[in-house]
Short mmCIF file of C-alpha atoms and ligand atoms in Angstrom, two decimals:
data_model
loop_
_atom_site.label_atom_id
_atom_site.label_comp_id
_atom_site.label_asym_id
_atom_site.label_seq_id
_atom_site.Cartn_x
_atom_site.Cartn_y
_atom_site.Cartn_z
CA MET A 1 -5.88 -24.40 0.85
CA VAL A 2 -4.65 -21.01 2.01
CA HIS A 3 -5.68 -17.84 0.18
CA PHE A 4 -3.48 -14.79 0.67
CA VAL A 5 -5.89 -11.89 0.19
CA GLY A 6 -5.36 -8.15 -0.12
CA ALA A 7 -7.85 -6.39 2.14
CA GLY A 8 -7.47 -3.02 0.43
CA PRO A 9 -6.44 0.20 2.14
CA GLY A 10 -9.26 0.49 4.68
CA ALA A 11 -12.80 1.05 3.40
CA PRO A 12 -14.50 -2.37 3.61
CA ASP A 13 -15.96 -2.06 0.09
CA LEU A 14 -12.49 -1.64 -1.42
CA ILE A 15 -11.69 -5.34 -1.22
CA THR A 16 -11.96 -7.13 -4.58
CA LEU A 17 -15.05 -9.24 -5.35
CA ARG A 18 -12.78 -12.29 -5.37
CA GLY A 19 -11.31 -11.38 -1.99
CA LYS A 20 -14.79 -10.93 -0.53
CA THR A 21 -15.88 -14.34 -1.84
CA PHE A 22 -12.83 -15.94 -0.21
CA LEU A 23 -13.73 -14.23 3.09
CA GLU A 24 -17.32 -15.48 2.83
CA GLN A 25 -16.16 -19.04 2.24
CA ALA A 26 -13.31 -19.15 4.77
CA ASP A 27 -13.37 -21.52 7.76
CA VAL A 28 -10.37 -19.72 9.26
CA ILE A 29 -9.28 -16.08 8.82
CA ILE A 30 -5.94 -14.77 10.03
CA TYR A 31 -5.98 -11.00 9.59
CA ALA A 32 -3.27 -8.40 10.11
CA GLY A 33 -5.11 -6.61 12.89
CA SER A 34 -2.76 -3.65 13.15
CA LEU A 35 -3.96 -2.28 9.79
CA VAL A 36 -6.82 -4.33 8.33
CA ASN A 37 -10.23 -2.77 8.94
CA PRO A 38 -12.08 -5.20 11.28
CA GLN A 39 -15.33 -4.36 9.46
CA LEU A 40 -14.11 -6.73 6.73
CA LEU A 41 -14.64 -9.58 9.17
CA SER A 42 -18.39 -9.05 8.88
CA TYR A 43 -18.16 -10.88 5.52
CA ALA A 44 -17.10 -14.06 7.36
CA LYS A 45 -19.38 -17.02 8.17
CA GLU A 46 -20.65 -17.07 11.73
CA GLU A 47 -18.72 -20.24 12.56
CA CYS A 48 -15.46 -18.95 11.02
CA GLN A 49 -12.47 -18.99 13.41
CA VAL A 50 -10.79 -15.56 13.38
CA TYR A 51 -7.21 -14.85 14.47
CA ASN A 52 -5.49 -11.48 14.74
CA SER A 53 -1.89 -11.90 13.55
CA ALA A 54 -0.84 -8.69 15.35
CA HIS A 55 -0.53 -10.88 18.46
CA MET A 56 1.11 -13.84 16.70
CA THR A 57 4.55 -14.93 15.50
CA LEU A 58 5.21 -16.40 12.06
CA GLU A 59 5.37 -19.83 13.68
CA GLU A 60 1.98 -19.35 15.33
CA VAL A 61 0.43 -18.19 12.05
CA ILE A 62 1.77 -21.26 10.28
CA ALA A 63 0.56 -23.55 13.08
CA VAL A 64 -3.00 -22.23 12.62
CA MET A 65 -2.78 -22.79 8.86
CA GLU A 66 -1.40 -26.28 9.34
CA GLN A 67 -4.12 -27.24 11.82
CA ALA A 68 -6.82 -25.91 9.46
CA GLU A 69 -5.29 -27.87 6.60
CA GLU A 70 -5.34 -31.10 8.63
CA GLU A 71 -9.03 -30.52 9.25
CA GLY A 72 -9.70 -29.93 5.54
CA LYS A 73 -10.54 -26.26 6.15
CA THR A 74 -10.02 -23.22 3.98
CA THR A 75 -7.89 -20.40 5.39
CA VAL A 76 -7.74 -16.76 4.37
CA ARG A 77 -4.60 -14.84 5.30
CA LEU A 78 -5.81 -11.27 5.10
CA HIS A 79 -3.15 -8.60 4.57
CA THR A 80 -3.62 -4.86 4.36
CA GLY A 81 -3.57 -3.14 0.97
CA ASP A 82 -1.94 -5.45 -1.55
CA PRO A 83 0.01 -8.32 0.02
CA CYS A 84 2.91 -7.86 -2.41
CA ILE A 85 4.02 -4.61 -0.75
CA TYR A 86 5.63 -5.01 2.69
CA GLY A 87 3.29 -7.94 3.27
CA ALA A 88 5.80 -10.47 4.66
CA ILE A 89 4.09 -13.14 2.54
CA ARG A 90 7.13 -14.77 1.01
CA GLU A 91 8.31 -16.16 4.36
CA GLN A 92 4.89 -17.72 4.91
CA MET A 93 4.75 -19.16 1.39
CA ASP A 94 8.20 -20.72 1.69
CA ILE A 95 7.15 -22.61 4.83
CA LEU A 96 3.86 -23.65 3.20
CA ASP A 97 5.90 -24.99 0.26
CA GLU A 98 8.03 -27.05 2.67
CA LYS A 99 4.89 -28.39 4.30
CA LYS A 100 3.27 -29.02 0.91
CA ILE A 101 0.27 -26.84 1.77
CA ALA A 102 -1.32 -25.28 -1.33
CA TYR A 103 -1.91 -21.54 -1.49
CA ASP A 104 -2.75 -18.76 -3.92
CA SER A 105 -2.80 -14.96 -3.95
CA CYS A 106 -5.58 -12.46 -4.48
CA PRO A 107 -4.49 -8.86 -5.06
CA GLY A 108 -5.85 -5.84 -3.23
CA VAL A 109 -5.88 -2.08 -3.62
CA SER A 110 -2.62 -0.87 -2.12
CA SER A 111 -2.71 2.11 0.22
CA PHE A 112 -0.55 4.06 -2.22
CA CYS A 113 -3.51 3.90 -4.63
CA GLY A 114 -5.93 4.71 -1.80
CA ALA A 115 -3.79 7.73 -0.92
CA ALA A 116 -3.84 8.99 -4.52
CA SER A 117 -7.62 8.69 -4.57
CA ALA A 118 -7.85 10.59 -1.28
CA LEU A 119 -6.07 13.52 -2.95
CA ASP A 120 -7.53 12.99 -6.46
CA LEU A 121 -3.95 12.67 -7.68
CA GLU A 122 -2.37 11.29 -10.81
CA TYR A 123 1.17 10.19 -9.93
CA THR A 124 2.29 10.00 -13.54
CA LEU A 125 1.75 13.40 -15.16
CA PRO A 126 3.30 13.85 -18.63
CA GLU A 127 6.46 16.01 -18.46
CA ILE A 128 6.39 15.89 -14.63
CA SER A 129 7.01 12.26 -13.75
CA GLN A 130 6.35 8.95 -15.44
CA SER A 131 7.54 6.80 -12.55
CA VAL A 132 6.48 6.06 -9.00
CA ILE A 133 9.14 5.06 -6.50
CA ILE A 134 7.73 3.08 -3.60
CA THR A 135 10.10 2.96 -0.69
CA ARG A 136 10.53 3.35 3.05
CA MET A 137 13.02 4.58 5.60
CA ALA A 138 14.98 1.89 7.39
CA GLY A 139 13.35 0.87 10.63
CA ARG A 140 13.79 -2.47 12.35
CA THR A 141 13.91 -3.79 8.79
CA PRO A 142 17.02 -2.36 7.14
CA VAL A 143 16.96 -0.88 3.63
CA PRO A 144 19.85 -1.85 1.33
CA PRO A 145 22.30 1.12 1.06
CA LYS A 146 21.92 1.22 -2.73
CA GLU A 147 18.27 2.14 -2.14
CA SER A 148 18.96 5.24 -0.07
CA ILE A 149 16.36 8.04 -0.02
CA GLU A 150 19.08 10.35 -1.39
CA SER A 151 19.66 8.13 -4.42
CA PHE A 152 15.94 7.89 -5.19
CA ALA A 153 15.48 11.64 -4.64
CA ALA A 154 17.99 12.25 -7.43
CA HIS A 155 15.39 10.96 -9.93
CA GLN A 156 12.83 13.64 -8.97
CA ALA A 157 10.15 11.08 -9.80
CA THR A 158 6.96 10.79 -7.76
CA MET A 159 7.91 9.06 -4.53
CA VAL A 160 5.63 7.29 -2.06
CA VAL A 161 7.17 6.57 1.32
CA PHE A 162 5.68 3.82 3.49
CA LEU A 163 6.35 2.90 7.13
CA SER A 164 8.20 6.10 7.99
CA THR A 165 5.76 8.45 9.74
CA GLY A 166 7.93 8.61 12.87
CA MET A 167 11.04 9.68 10.94
CA LEU A 168 9.93 12.71 8.98
CA GLU A 169 12.67 15.09 10.13
CA GLU A 170 15.27 12.68 8.76
CA LEU A 171 13.19 11.92 5.65
CA SER A 172 13.06 15.66 4.77
CA GLN A 173 16.79 16.10 5.30
CA ARG A 174 17.61 13.13 3.12
CA LEU A 175 15.19 14.15 0.36
CA ILE A 176 16.83 17.59 0.31
CA ALA A 177 20.33 16.09 0.42
CA GLY A 178 19.31 13.99 -2.60
CA GLY A 179 18.28 17.00 -4.63
CA TYR A 180 14.68 17.95 -3.88
CA LYS A 181 14.11 21.63 -3.17
CA GLU A 182 12.68 22.41 0.25
CA ASP A 183 9.53 23.80 -1.36
CA THR A 184 8.84 20.72 -3.51
CA PRO A 185 5.20 19.72 -2.99
CA ALA A 186 4.57 16.81 -0.63
CA ALA A 187 1.57 15.29 1.08
CA ILE A 188 0.78 13.18 4.10
CA VAL A 189 -2.22 10.87 3.84
CA TYR A 190 -3.38 9.35 7.11
CA LYS A 191 -5.64 6.29 6.99
CA ALA A 192 -6.49 6.63 3.31
CA THR A 193 -10.09 5.51 2.58
CA TRP A 194 -10.94 4.95 6.28
CA GLU A 195 -13.74 7.03 7.80
CA ASP A 196 -11.17 9.09 9.71
CA GLU A 197 -8.93 9.66 6.68
CA LYS A 198 -6.93 12.90 6.75
CA THR A 199 -4.90 14.52 4.00
CA PHE A 200 -2.35 17.30 4.29
CA VAL A 201 -0.59 18.96 1.40
CA CYS A 202 2.70 20.50 2.48
CA THR A 203 6.27 20.66 1.18
CA VAL A 204 9.37 18.52 1.54
CA GLY A 205 10.65 20.99 4.15
CA THR A 206 7.46 20.96 6.26
CA LEU A 207 6.68 17.22 6.42
CA ALA A 208 7.69 16.77 10.06
CA GLU A 209 6.04 19.98 11.22
CA THR A 210 2.80 19.08 9.41
CA ALA A 211 2.69 15.65 11.03
CA ARG A 212 3.48 17.10 14.46
CA GLU A 213 0.83 19.82 14.25
CA ASN A 214 -1.80 17.29 13.27
CA GLN A 215 -0.68 14.50 15.63
CA ILE A 216 0.00 12.07 12.80
CA THR A 217 2.35 9.40 14.13
CA LYS A 218 1.44 6.25 12.18
CA THR A 219 -0.68 4.69 9.39
CA ALA A 220 0.31 7.36 6.91
CA LEU A 221 1.99 7.64 3.55
CA MET A 222 4.18 10.47 2.42
CA ILE A 223 3.94 11.48 -1.23
CA ILE A 224 6.72 13.58 -2.69
CA GLY A 225 7.01 15.37 -5.99
CA ASP A 226 5.57 18.00 -8.29
CA ALA A 227 2.71 15.65 -9.22
CA VAL A 228 1.17 16.51 -5.84
CA LYS A 229 0.50 20.11 -6.80
CA THR A 230 1.73 21.29 -10.17
CA SER A 231 -0.58 22.97 -12.65
CA HIS A 232 1.99 22.74 -15.47
CA TYR A 233 1.89 19.41 -17.21
CA ASP A 234 1.42 18.26 -20.79
CA ARG A 235 -1.92 16.83 -21.74
CA SER A 236 -1.91 13.19 -22.77
CA LYS A 237 -1.22 12.05 -26.32
CA LEU A 238 -3.82 9.32 -25.94
CA TYR A 239 -6.73 11.79 -25.93
CA ASP A 240 -5.14 14.39 -28.20
CA PRO A 241 -7.46 15.04 -31.22
CA GLU A 242 -4.41 15.15 -33.56
CA PHE A 243 -3.02 11.85 -32.42
CA THR A 244 -3.94 8.56 -34.11
CA THR A 245 -4.18 5.50 -31.87
CA GLU A 246 -5.00 1.87 -32.49
CA PHE A 247 -8.65 2.69 -31.74
CA ARG A 248 -9.14 6.22 -33.08
CA LYS A 249 -8.08 8.18 -36.18
CA GLY A 250 -6.48 11.56 -35.39
CA THR A 251 -6.69 14.76 -37.43
CA LYS A 252 -2.98 14.71 -38.39
N1 LIG B 301 0.57 -3.99 1.94
C1 LIG B 301 0.22 -2.65 2.38
C2 LIG B 301 1.37 -1.94 3.09
C3 LIG B 301 1.74 -2.57 4.42
S1 LIG B 301 3.04 -1.74 5.22
C4 LIG B 301 -0.29 -1.84 1.19
O1 LIG B 301 -0.26 -2.31 0.05
O2 LIG B 301 -0.76 -0.74 1.41
C5 LIG B 301 2.18 -0.72 6.36
C6 LIG B 301 2.30 0.74 5.96
O3 LIG B 301 1.43 1.00 4.88
C7 LIG B 301 1.89 1.75 7.02
O4 LIG B 301 2.94 2.04 7.90
C8 LIG B 301 1.56 2.96 6.19
O5 LIG B 301 2.74 3.62 5.76
C9 LIG B 301 0.93 2.31 4.97
N2 LIG B 301 -0.54 2.22 5.04
C10 LIG B 301 -1.29 1.11 5.11
N3 LIG B 301 -2.61 1.42 5.05
C11 LIG B 301 -2.66 2.78 4.93
C12 LIG B 301 -3.72 3.72 4.76
N4 LIG B 301 -4.99 3.33 4.71
N5 LIG B 301 -3.41 5.04 4.63
C13 LIG B 301 -2.12 5.45 4.66
N6 LIG B 301 -1.09 4.61 4.79
C14 LIG B 301 -1.35 3.29 4.92
#
């Protein structure tokens, strides 16, 4: 059996209880060493075999899983944040299906949630934005043209940009071309929930400069939109004294 497990954004106590139990029981752990906090490996049994997938190809990862399976062992494939976001899990699962190796998935706290907590942010403020767009700039992995930054910017929703810290000049230009004002609030969150976490509130126009001044070149998320800074939003209906809900009678 292979368990795909979300490690959470960084802090070792932000893995789920289920994920931690899987780590404690695993005979083999293959962890995404470029981003998973190695402190999580302290939950593993002493005799557990540990592999860092940063040095491995897909084929090598699968070979380790296959070998473990032949020996009746349990494998944890540990991915950063939540595996469903830029986790490259589908390609592993498809091969496991072909090989008739059973697997399941355990969610994790994505770094976009860790980044919001680092800034004490609510992405979905009434009358400001009720949507979060999660996207990235094209890198070695292309982004379909219909998902251009410009087209998403047109929504003026809260936007969280992954995997793009080295392209902030271009990101700013494209956000502005898509309709954001240069002074729209933005933030850069570096290593959310890690001990060396850093947060910077800036604007769409100063993203690149902010990263440069603070030597942020990787492991960061960019958050765009008024939700980062506005003080003008509507309070929720859910907690409005006048408003009746399924659980509470309102005054009107
Ligand atoms: N599955 C992961 C994302 C993997 S893609 C998740 O759910 O978070 C890798 C990218 O995620 C990085 O380039 C960076 O943009 C972002 N990232 C991962 N961990 C981060 C953290 N702790 N703080 C800020 N960004 C992070």
